[in-house]
Amino acid sequence: MFHIDESNRLLAMHLTPYKAEEVLQELLATHPDLLAGGQMTPGDPRRWLLIRREAGVPDRDGGGERWSLDHLFVDQDGIPTLVEVKRASDSRIRREVVGQMLDYAANGVLYWPVLNLQALYEQTQRDSGRDPQEVVAQFCEDDTITVETFFAKVGDNLRAGRVRMVFVADAIPDDLRRIVEFLNEQMNPAEVLAVEVKQYVAENHGWRTLAPTVYGRTAAAAAKSAVARPSLSELRDSADEDVRALWTLLEQWADEEGIILTHTTAGVIVPSHNGLRIAQLYPRNRALCINLDPLRARGRNELADTCLATLRALTSKSLTSAYPFFPAPDAVAKWDDIAKLLNQLATA
């Protein structure tokens, strides 16, 4: 690679490794466009909002931070993007880092409380001297959106498993590239990519050039991502009998309570009388997700604990304490109890 300076001199730019992994990590935090979102989705380039560097990942409900993820970003659609950085000289980049990333994603979608992620984002912005509300409105190119509504979307994606895993290095080894391509073709709705960020430096000058390249977007993976998300009617038609029955029961309950259900491409949102989200029906997960963590954030710990105890008594499935996913078959079978619980949450 060559650079022509102001005097029309041709200067050779030499491929140069980063002095330390920390250098590349800092570059990504301050210049997230190095993730090359335009190469990931050329028709709709991804933009990035940093949630936190060294984001802690728990391995159980209410647990501490067992692992530390290098960077956690979200894109403009609220899709959590997990980034792990390694130098090509690190032997762990070939296999160990893949298992590490899958650990982060598998546990993050279950045990990351969305309110905690929102708090991390707000702290990151304040640490940089920026207003979290102004940043998210500018990022979404929508002055009406709030931090709370944006992170509700993040929560929907997280609980639906719609996450993006990105490996970043100064050189992506062939074996890691093959693993990434295979995983990205097979996983849905999750996405797996690798970004190679080469560094070129001109000797005896202060100039350097960074050149990112995205790997993992094979023809099969691109076709997967190009498939349109199902419409609400398609989502309902493709759901199993228990989910459709629960959907109908929720509609009847909402009519009786004078509540208007809303929808996303992931499913049905159940609000309270004052408009706060209390639950979501996720057809793909065959579950009714009850939002207990936001209840605790409002100081209603006793009610949240009572609701959790009620739910756990109604099913044999293990339930998390923050956002328990109650199985649709059990919800239909125990509907009277579920309706009473929803009535409590709707007026809380």
mmCIF file of C-alpha atoms in Angstrom:
data_model
loop_
_atom_site.group_PDB
_atom_site.id
_atom_site.type_symbol
_atom_site.label_atom_id
_atom_site.label_comp_id
_atom_site.label_asym_id
_atom_site.label_seq_id
_atom_site.Cartn_x
_atom_site.Cartn_y
_atom_site.Cartn_z
ATOM 1 C CA MET A 1 0.000 0.000 0.000
ATOM 2 C CA PHE A 2 1.258 3.483 -0.861
ATOM 3 C CA HIS A 3 0.477 7.020 0.174
ATOM 4 C CA ILE A 4 1.034 10.147 -1.923
ATOM 5 C CA ASP A 5 1.769 13.155 0.270
ATOM 6 C CA GLU A 6 1.235 16.860 -0.413
ATOM 7 C CA SER A 7 4.558 17.053 -2.271
ATOM 8 C CA ASN A 8 3.497 14.225 -4.606
ATOM 9 C CA ARG A 9 6.001 11.838 -2.995
ATOM 10 C CA LEU A 10 5.108 8.164 -3.008
ATOM 11 C CA LEU A 11 5.493 6.645 0.450
ATOM 12 C CA ALA A 12 5.310 2.932 1.122
ATOM 13 C CA MET A 13 2.867 1.902 3.853
ATOM 14 C CA HIS A 14 4.090 -1.299 5.501
ATOM 15 C CA LEU A 15 1.828 -3.882 7.089
ATOM 16 C CA THR A 16 2.539 -3.570 10.812
ATOM 17 C CA PRO A 17 1.170 -5.555 13.754
ATOM 18 C CA TYR A 18 -0.378 -3.696 16.661
ATOM 19 C CA LYS A 19 1.942 -3.239 19.612
ATOM 20 C CA ALA A 20 -0.657 -4.709 21.956
ATOM 21 C CA GLU A 21 -4.203 -6.046 21.916
ATOM 22 C CA GLU A 22 -5.204 -3.038 24.000
ATOM 23 C CA VAL A 23 -4.321 -0.717 21.088
ATOM 24 C CA LEU A 24 -6.872 -2.357 18.795
ATOM 25 C CA GLN A 25 -9.439 -2.505 21.589
ATOM 26 C CA GLU A 26 -9.101 1.236 22.196
ATOM 27 C CA LEU A 27 -9.380 1.976 18.472
ATOM 28 C CA LEU A 28 -12.671 0.064 18.280
ATOM 29 C CA ALA A 29 -14.064 1.865 21.316
ATOM 30 C CA THR A 30 -13.241 5.313 19.931
ATOM 31 C CA HIS A 31 -13.781 4.510 16.241
ATOM 32 C CA PRO A 32 -16.501 1.806 16.045
ATOM 33 C CA ASP A 33 -16.831 2.341 12.278
ATOM 34 C CA LEU A 34 -13.782 0.062 12.057
ATOM 35 C CA LEU A 35 -16.290 -2.773 12.445
ATOM 36 C CA ALA A 36 -17.168 -2.032 8.804
ATOM 37 C CA GLY A 37 -20.945 -2.089 9.113
ATOM 38 C CA GLY A 38 -21.257 -1.195 5.448
ATOM 39 C CA GLN A 39 -19.633 -4.491 4.487
ATOM 40 C CA MET A 40 -21.930 -6.459 6.799
ATOM 41 C CA THR A 41 -25.151 -5.168 5.248
ATOM 42 C CA PRO A 42 -24.294 -3.142 2.122
ATOM 43 C CA GLY A 43 -27.885 -2.091 1.509
ATOM 44 C CA ASP A 44 -28.345 -0.826 5.056
ATOM 45 C CA PRO A 45 -24.955 -0.139 6.697
ATOM 46 C CA ARG A 46 -24.760 -0.882 10.406
ATOM 47 C CA ARG A 47 -24.007 1.961 12.787
ATOM 48 C CA TRP A 48 -22.649 1.326 16.259
ATOM 49 C CA LEU A 49 -23.362 2.543 19.756
ATOM 50 C CA LEU A 50 -20.988 1.452 22.508
ATOM 51 C CA ILE A 51 -22.684 0.039 25.591
ATOM 52 C CA ARG A 52 -19.537 -0.827 27.508
ATOM 53 C CA ARG A 53 -15.970 -1.941 27.243
ATOM 54 C CA GLU A 54 -15.168 -4.981 29.383
ATOM 55 C CA ALA A 55 -18.870 -5.732 29.816
ATOM 56 C CA GLY A 56 -19.449 -8.357 32.493
ATOM 57 C CA VAL A 57 -21.384 -11.498 31.529
ATOM 58 C CA PRO A 58 -23.145 -13.555 34.245
ATOM 59 C CA ASP A 59 -23.510 -17.343 33.982
ATOM 60 C CA ARG A 60 -26.656 -17.666 36.070
ATOM 61 C CA ASP A 61 -29.738 -15.736 37.025
ATOM 62 C CA GLY A 62 -28.784 -12.925 39.378
ATOM 63 C CA GLY A 63 -25.174 -14.069 39.310
ATOM 64 C CA GLY A 64 -22.037 -12.002 39.263
ATOM 65 C CA GLU A 65 -19.849 -11.257 36.270
ATOM 66 C CA ARG A 66 -18.136 -14.549 35.427
ATOM 67 C CA TRP A 67 -16.675 -13.350 32.116
ATOM 68 C CA SER A 68 -15.640 -10.023 30.640
ATOM 69 C CA LEU A 69 -16.528 -9.243 27.009
ATOM 70 C CA ASP A 70 -14.119 -6.877 25.248
ATOM 71 C CA HIS A 71 -16.863 -4.659 23.779
ATOM 72 C CA LEU A 72 -20.629 -4.658 23.762
ATOM 73 C CA PHE A 73 -22.227 -2.540 21.030
ATOM 74 C CA VAL A 74 -25.756 -2.227 19.662
ATOM 75 C CA ASP A 75 -26.655 -1.259 16.115
ATOM 76 C CA GLN A 76 -29.411 1.120 15.008
ATOM 77 C CA ASP A 77 -31.960 -1.716 15.126
ATOM 78 C CA GLY A 78 -31.122 -2.458 18.750
ATOM 79 C CA ILE A 79 -29.279 -5.695 17.943
ATOM 80 C CA PRO A 80 -26.677 -6.484 20.618
ATOM 81 C CA THR A 81 -23.249 -6.935 19.036
ATOM 82 C CA LEU A 82 -20.649 -8.819 21.054
ATOM 83 C CA VAL A 83 -17.051 -8.082 20.057
ATOM 84 C CA GLU A 84 -13.984 -10.041 21.110
ATOM 85 C CA VAL A 85 -10.534 -8.777 20.075
ATOM 86 C CA LYS A 86 -7.402 -10.885 19.604
ATOM 87 C CA ARG A 87 -4.103 -10.394 17.817
ATOM 88 C CA ALA A 88 -3.164 -12.949 15.182
ATOM 89 C CA SER A 89 -0.111 -13.846 17.275
ATOM 90 C CA ASP A 90 -2.395 -15.038 20.108
ATOM 91 C CA SER A 91 -2.814 -18.808 19.743
ATOM 92 C CA ARG A 92 -6.258 -18.591 21.385
ATOM 93 C CA ILE A 93 -7.678 -16.955 18.255
ATOM 94 C CA ARG A 94 -7.879 -20.281 16.473
ATOM 95 C CA ARG A 95 -10.327 -22.228 18.623
ATOM 96 C CA GLU A 96 -10.543 -21.095 22.217
ATOM 97 C CA VAL A 97 -11.984 -17.695 21.315
ATOM 98 C CA VAL A 98 -14.932 -19.318 19.507
ATOM 99 C CA GLY A 99 -16.031 -21.289 22.560
ATOM 100 C CA GLN A 100 -15.469 -18.189 24.660
ATOM 101 C CA MET A 101 -17.746 -16.103 22.438
ATOM 102 C CA LEU A 102 -20.471 -18.749 22.376
ATOM 103 C CA ASP A 103 -20.364 -18.819 26.185
ATOM 104 C CA TYR A 104 -20.866 -15.057 26.257
ATOM 105 C CA ALA A 105 -23.774 -15.120 23.815
ATOM 106 C CA ALA A 106 -25.545 -18.157 25.274
ATOM 107 C CA ASN A 107 -25.472 -16.737 28.790
ATOM 108 C CA GLY A 108 -25.966 -13.102 27.815
ATOM 109 C CA VAL A 109 -29.293 -13.714 26.088
ATOM 110 C CA LEU A 110 -30.557 -15.469 29.219
ATOM 111 C CA TYR A 111 -29.041 -13.546 32.096
ATOM 112 C CA TRP A 112 -28.280 -9.956 30.982
ATOM 113 C CA PRO A 113 -30.934 -7.753 32.591
ATOM 114 C CA VAL A 114 -31.850 -5.109 30.007
ATOM 115 C CA LEU A 115 -32.046 -2.425 32.669
ATOM 116 C CA ASN A 116 -28.432 -3.188 33.586
ATOM 117 C CA LEU A 117 -27.362 -2.793 29.963
ATOM 118 C CA GLN A 118 -29.219 0.515 29.789
ATOM 119 C CA ALA A 119 -27.447 1.663 32.948
ATOM 120 C CA LEU A 120 -24.071 0.645 31.485
ATOM 121 C CA TYR A 121 -24.818 2.626 28.318
ATOM 122 C CA GLU A 122 -25.841 5.709 30.302
ATOM 123 C CA GLN A 123 -22.699 5.505 32.438
ATOM 124 C CA THR A 124 -20.489 5.104 29.354
ATOM 125 C CA GLN A 125 -21.973 8.228 27.809
ATOM 126 C CA ARG A 126 -21.717 10.282 30.995
ATOM 127 C CA ASP A 127 -18.100 9.185 31.470
ATOM 128 C CA SER A 128 -17.436 10.667 28.022
ATOM 129 C CA GLY A 129 -19.243 13.907 28.870
ATOM 130 C CA ARG A 130 -22.233 13.182 26.640
ATOM 131 C CA ASP A 131 -25.954 13.162 27.368
ATOM 132 C CA PRO A 132 -27.371 9.608 26.917
ATOM 133 C CA GLN A 133 -30.709 10.878 25.586
ATOM 134 C CA GLU A 134 -29.141 13.179 22.998
ATOM 135 C CA VAL A 135 -26.771 10.450 21.854
ATOM 136 C CA VAL A 136 -29.479 7.818 21.336
ATOM 137 C CA ALA A 137 -31.773 10.265 19.499
ATOM 138 C CA GLN A 138 -28.940 11.276 17.174
ATOM 139 C CA PHE A 139 -27.885 7.655 16.716
ATOM 140 C CA CYS A 140 -31.422 6.572 15.747
ATOM 141 C CA GLU A 141 -31.959 9.746 13.687
ATOM 142 C CA ASP A 142 -35.234 10.199 15.574
ATOM 143 C CA ASP A 143 -35.735 13.019 18.099
ATOM 144 C CA THR A 144 -38.803 11.296 19.552
ATOM 145 C CA ILE A 145 -37.088 8.099 20.653
ATOM 146 C CA THR A 146 -36.055 7.785 24.291
ATOM 147 C CA VAL A 147 -33.352 5.737 25.936
ATOM 148 C CA GLU A 148 -36.066 3.584 27.515
ATOM 149 C CA THR A 149 -37.887 2.810 24.259
ATOM 150 C CA PHE A 150 -34.633 2.051 22.452
ATOM 151 C CA PHE A 151 -33.522 -0.383 25.133
ATOM 152 C CA ALA A 152 -36.935 -2.040 25.099
ATOM 153 C CA LYS A 153 -36.073 -2.924 21.495
ATOM 154 C CA VAL A 154 -32.646 -4.147 22.627
ATOM 155 C CA GLY A 155 -34.403 -6.371 25.151
ATOM 156 C CA ASP A 156 -36.718 -7.801 22.498
ATOM 157 C CA ASN A 157 -33.744 -8.717 20.326
ATOM 158 C CA LEU A 158 -31.787 -10.148 23.223
ATOM 159 C CA ARG A 159 -34.581 -12.404 24.416
ATOM 160 C CA ALA A 160 -35.311 -13.527 20.848
ATOM 161 C CA GLY A 161 -31.650 -14.533 20.451
ATOM 162 C CA ARG A 162 -31.129 -11.900 17.772
ATOM 163 C CA VAL A 163 -27.501 -11.067 18.523
ATOM 164 C CA ARG A 164 -24.345 -10.571 16.496
ATOM 165 C CA MET A 165 -21.003 -12.113 17.452
ATOM 166 C CA VAL A 166 -17.924 -10.464 15.943
ATOM 167 C CA PHE A 167 -14.303 -11.605 16.167
ATOM 168 C CA VAL A 168 -11.802 -8.816 15.495
ATOM 169 C CA ALA A 169 -8.076 -9.250 14.795
ATOM 170 C CA ASP A 170 -5.254 -7.776 12.769
ATOM 171 C CA ALA A 171 -5.334 -10.985 10.712
ATOM 172 C CA ILE A 172 -8.085 -13.626 10.649
ATOM 173 C CA PRO A 173 -6.597 -17.159 10.427
ATOM 174 C CA ASP A 174 -8.057 -19.468 7.784
ATOM 175 C CA ASP A 175 -9.397 -21.946 10.347
ATOM 176 C CA LEU A 176 -11.237 -19.216 12.267
ATOM 177 C CA ARG A 177 -12.615 -17.871 8.997
ATOM 178 C CA ARG A 178 -14.008 -21.310 8.078
ATOM 179 C CA ILE A 179 -15.616 -21.686 11.525
ATOM 180 C CA VAL A 180 -17.187 -18.223 11.286
ATOM 181 C CA GLU A 181 -18.557 -18.895 7.806
ATOM 182 C CA PHE A 182 -20.047 -22.224 8.914
ATOM 183 C CA LEU A 183 -21.642 -20.785 12.050
ATOM 184 C CA ASN A 184 -23.043 -17.776 10.217
ATOM 185 C CA GLU A 185 -24.688 -19.981 7.596
ATOM 186 C CA GLN A 186 -26.246 -22.229 10.236
ATOM 187 C CA MET A 187 -27.301 -19.848 13.012
ATOM 188 C CA ASN A 188 -30.567 -17.943 12.834
ATOM 189 C CA PRO A 189 -31.476 -15.314 13.994
ATOM 190 C CA ALA A 190 -27.996 -14.922 15.491
ATOM 191 C CA GLU A 191 -25.145 -13.764 13.258
ATOM 192 C CA VAL A 192 -21.424 -14.606 13.410
ATOM 193 C CA LEU A 193 -18.775 -12.521 11.621
ATOM 194 C CA ALA A 194 -15.066 -11.764 11.722
ATOM 195 C CA VAL A 195 -13.433 -8.416 11.011
ATOM 196 C CA GLU A 196 -9.800 -8.165 10.032
ATOM 197 C CA VAL A 197 -8.359 -4.697 10.708
ATOM 198 C CA LYS A 198 -4.958 -4.459 9.069
ATOM 199 C CA GLN A 199 -2.618 -1.646 10.063
ATOM 200 C CA TYR A 200 -0.250 -0.015 7.575
ATOM 201 C CA VAL A 201 2.419 2.402 8.810
ATOM 202 C CA ALA A 202 4.728 4.736 6.879
ATOM 203 C CA GLU A 203 8.243 4.542 8.290
ATOM 204 C CA ASN A 204 9.634 7.769 9.755
ATOM 205 C CA HIS A 205 6.218 9.412 9.464
ATOM 206 C CA GLY A 206 3.261 9.610 11.796
ATOM 207 C CA TRP A 207 0.843 8.258 9.219
ATOM 208 C CA ARG A 208 -0.990 4.978 9.502
ATOM 209 C CA THR A 209 -3.874 3.469 7.589
ATOM 210 C CA LEU A 210 -6.415 0.979 8.954
ATOM 211 C CA ALA A 211 -8.168 -1.317 6.483
ATOM 212 C CA PRO A 212 -11.076 -3.426 7.784
ATOM 213 C CA THR A 213 -12.430 -6.472 5.928
ATOM 214 C CA VAL A 214 -15.479 -8.503 6.995
ATOM 215 C CA TYR A 215 -15.472 -12.305 6.749
ATOM 216 C CA GLY A 216 -18.366 -14.702 7.204
ATOM 217 C CA ARG A 217 -20.798 -13.114 4.795
ATOM 218 C CA THR A 218 -20.923 -16.011 2.338
ATOM 219 C CA ALA A 219 -23.623 -16.282 -0.320
ATOM 220 C CA ALA A 220 -25.599 -18.668 1.906
ATOM 221 C CA ALA A 221 -25.261 -16.381 4.939
ATOM 222 C CA ALA A 222 -26.242 -13.332 2.887
ATOM 223 C CA ALA A 223 -29.313 -15.159 1.622
ATOM 224 C CA LYS A 224 -30.222 -16.014 5.221
ATOM 225 C CA SER A 225 -30.031 -12.373 6.308
ATOM 226 C CA ALA A 226 -31.901 -11.233 3.207
ATOM 227 C CA VAL A 227 -34.965 -13.292 4.096
ATOM 228 C CA ALA A 228 -37.687 -10.908 5.229
ATOM 229 C CA ARG A 229 -38.848 -11.233 8.806
ATOM 230 C CA PRO A 230 -42.293 -12.772 9.012
ATOM 231 C CA SER A 231 -45.295 -10.511 9.303
ATOM 232 C CA LEU A 232 -47.439 -10.710 12.412
ATOM 233 C CA SER A 233 -50.048 -12.852 10.653
ATOM 234 C CA GLU A 234 -47.328 -15.178 9.340
ATOM 235 C CA LEU A 235 -45.851 -15.418 12.823
ATOM 236 C CA ARG A 236 -49.236 -16.390 14.220
ATOM 237 C CA ASP A 237 -50.045 -18.844 11.443
ATOM 238 C CA SER A 238 -46.702 -20.611 11.850
ATOM 239 C CA ALA A 239 -47.025 -20.866 15.645
ATOM 240 C CA ASP A 240 -48.051 -24.124 17.263
ATOM 241 C CA GLU A 241 -51.479 -24.773 18.748
ATOM 242 C CA ASP A 242 -50.550 -23.791 22.305
ATOM 243 C CA VAL A 243 -49.080 -20.450 21.244
ATOM 244 C CA ARG A 244 -52.126 -19.601 19.114
ATOM 245 C CA ALA A 245 -54.413 -20.511 22.001
ATOM 246 C CA LEU A 246 -52.413 -18.334 24.403
ATOM 247 C CA TRP A 247 -52.439 -15.481 21.864
ATOM 248 C CA THR A 248 -56.239 -15.656 21.748
ATOM 249 C CA LEU A 249 -56.510 -15.754 25.542
ATOM 250 C CA LEU A 250 -54.277 -12.670 25.818
ATOM 251 C CA GLU A 251 -56.460 -10.809 23.305
ATOM 252 C CA GLN A 252 -59.612 -11.712 25.250
ATOM 253 C CA TRP A 253 -58.014 -10.665 28.536
ATOM 254 C CA ALA A 254 -56.856 -7.358 27.041
ATOM 255 C CA ASP A 255 -60.360 -6.618 25.695
ATOM 256 C CA GLU A 256 -61.878 -7.250 29.118
ATOM 257 C CA GLU A 257 -59.271 -5.021 30.801
ATOM 258 C CA GLY A 258 -59.495 -2.238 28.224
ATOM 259 C CA ILE A 259 -55.819 -2.708 27.320
ATOM 260 C CA ILE A 260 -54.460 -2.432 23.791
ATOM 261 C CA LEU A 261 -51.876 -5.033 22.845
ATOM 262 C CA THR A 262 -49.043 -3.912 20.577
ATOM 263 C CA HIS A 263 -46.750 -5.961 18.400
ATOM 264 C CA THR A 264 -43.213 -6.282 17.111
ATOM 265 C CA THR A 265 -41.797 -8.688 14.548
ATOM 266 C CA ALA A 266 -40.880 -10.918 17.511
ATOM 267 C CA GLY A 267 -44.383 -11.186 18.953
ATOM 268 C CA VAL A 268 -46.984 -9.548 21.198
ATOM 269 C CA ILE A 269 -46.333 -6.842 23.794
ATOM 270 C CA VAL A 270 -48.627 -6.799 26.832
ATOM 271 C CA PRO A 271 -48.755 -3.345 28.489
ATOM 272 C CA SER A 272 -50.148 -2.263 31.832
ATOM 273 C CA HIS A 273 -52.957 0.272 32.233
ATOM 274 C CA ASN A 274 -50.358 3.052 32.376
ATOM 275 C CA GLY A 275 -48.500 1.835 29.281
ATOM 276 C CA LEU A 276 -45.563 0.009 30.876
ATOM 277 C CA ARG A 277 -44.559 -3.335 29.428
ATOM 278 C CA ILE A 278 -45.471 -6.193 31.722
ATOM 279 C CA ALA A 279 -45.036 -9.182 29.394
ATOM 280 C CA GLN A 280 -44.294 -10.348 25.866
ATOM 281 C CA LEU A 281 -45.495 -13.409 23.992
ATOM 282 C CA TYR A 282 -42.665 -14.824 21.882
ATOM 283 C CA PRO A 283 -44.062 -17.423 19.461
ATOM 284 C CA ARG A 284 -40.631 -18.684 18.408
ATOM 285 C CA ASN A 285 -39.764 -19.362 22.039
ATOM 286 C CA ARG A 286 -43.218 -20.807 22.783
ATOM 287 C CA ALA A 287 -43.270 -18.706 25.941
ATOM 288 C CA LEU A 288 -44.809 -15.744 27.732
ATOM 289 C CA CYS A 289 -42.005 -13.571 29.088
ATOM 290 C CA ILE A 290 -42.940 -11.776 32.321
ATOM 291 C CA ASN A 291 -41.008 -8.560 33.004
ATOM 292 C CA LEU A 292 -40.130 -8.736 36.696
ATOM 293 C CA ASP A 293 -36.845 -6.821 36.625
ATOM 294 C CA PRO A 294 -38.499 -3.499 35.652
ATOM 295 C CA LEU A 295 -40.955 -4.078 38.497
ATOM 296 C CA ARG A 296 -38.077 -4.345 40.957
ATOM 297 C CA ALA A 297 -36.505 -1.222 39.465
ATOM 298 C CA ARG A 298 -39.677 0.649 40.465
ATOM 299 C CA GLY A 299 -39.324 -0.552 44.051
ATOM 300 C CA ARG A 300 -41.965 -3.322 43.807
ATOM 301 C CA ASN A 301 -39.654 -6.099 44.975
ATOM 302 C CA GLU A 302 -42.272 -7.874 47.091
ATOM 303 C CA LEU A 303 -44.745 -8.049 44.204
ATOM 304 C CA ALA A 304 -42.033 -9.268 41.821
ATOM 305 C CA ASP A 305 -40.988 -12.016 44.234
ATOM 306 C CA THR A 306 -44.623 -13.048 44.773
ATOM 307 C CA CYS A 307 -45.212 -13.247 41.012
ATOM 308 C CA LEU A 308 -42.052 -15.308 40.530
ATOM 309 C CA ALA A 309 -43.095 -17.730 43.273
ATOM 310 C CA THR A 310 -46.529 -18.071 41.656
ATOM 311 C CA LEU A 311 -45.026 -18.761 38.228
ATOM 312 C CA ARG A 312 -42.562 -21.320 39.588
ATOM 313 C CA ALA A 313 -45.392 -23.155 41.318
ATOM 314 C CA LEU A 314 -47.282 -23.448 38.014
ATOM 315 C CA THR A 315 -44.570 -25.105 35.901
ATOM 316 C CA SER A 316 -41.808 -27.659 36.177
ATOM 317 C CA LYS A 317 -39.542 -25.562 33.950
ATOM 318 C CA SER A 318 -36.707 -23.639 35.585
ATOM 319 C CA LEU A 319 -37.464 -19.894 35.490
ATOM 320 C CA THR A 320 -35.053 -16.973 35.788
ATOM 321 C CA SER A 321 -35.905 -14.223 38.250
ATOM 322 C CA ALA A 322 -35.493 -11.214 35.931
ATOM 323 C CA TYR A 323 -37.466 -12.132 32.794
ATOM 324 C CA PRO A 324 -38.939 -15.611 33.322
ATOM 325 C CA PHE A 325 -40.061 -17.364 30.124
ATOM 326 C CA PHE A 326 -43.256 -19.177 31.109
ATOM 327 C CA PRO A 327 -44.044 -22.068 28.709
ATOM 328 C CA ALA A 328 -47.071 -21.476 26.494
ATOM 329 C CA PRO A 329 -48.611 -24.950 27.146
ATOM 330 C CA ASP A 330 -48.502 -24.331 30.916
ATOM 331 C CA ALA A 331 -49.906 -20.813 30.473
ATOM 332 C CA VAL A 332 -52.904 -22.191 28.565
ATOM 333 C CA ALA A 333 -53.449 -24.995 31.068
ATOM 334 C CA LYS A 334 -53.184 -22.593 34.055
ATOM 335 C CA TRP A 335 -54.747 -19.584 32.359
ATOM 336 C CA ASP A 336 -56.921 -18.495 35.295
ATOM 337 C CA ASP A 337 -53.805 -18.171 37.467
ATOM 338 C CA ILE A 338 -51.881 -16.394 34.707
ATOM 339 C CA ALA A 339 -54.778 -13.973 34.136
ATOM 340 C CA LYS A 340 -54.829 -13.100 37.864
ATOM 341 C CA LEU A 341 -51.098 -12.463 37.783
ATOM 342 C CA LEU A 342 -51.441 -10.220 34.708
ATOM 343 C CA ASN A 343 -54.228 -8.313 36.469
ATOM 344 C CA GLN A 344 -51.866 -7.623 39.367
ATOM 345 C CA LEU A 345 -49.094 -6.434 37.051
ATOM 346 C CA ALA A 346 -51.449 -4.329 34.945
ATOM 347 C CA THR A 347 -52.380 -2.201 37.926
ATOM 348 C CA ALA A 348 -48.950 -2.136 39.627
#
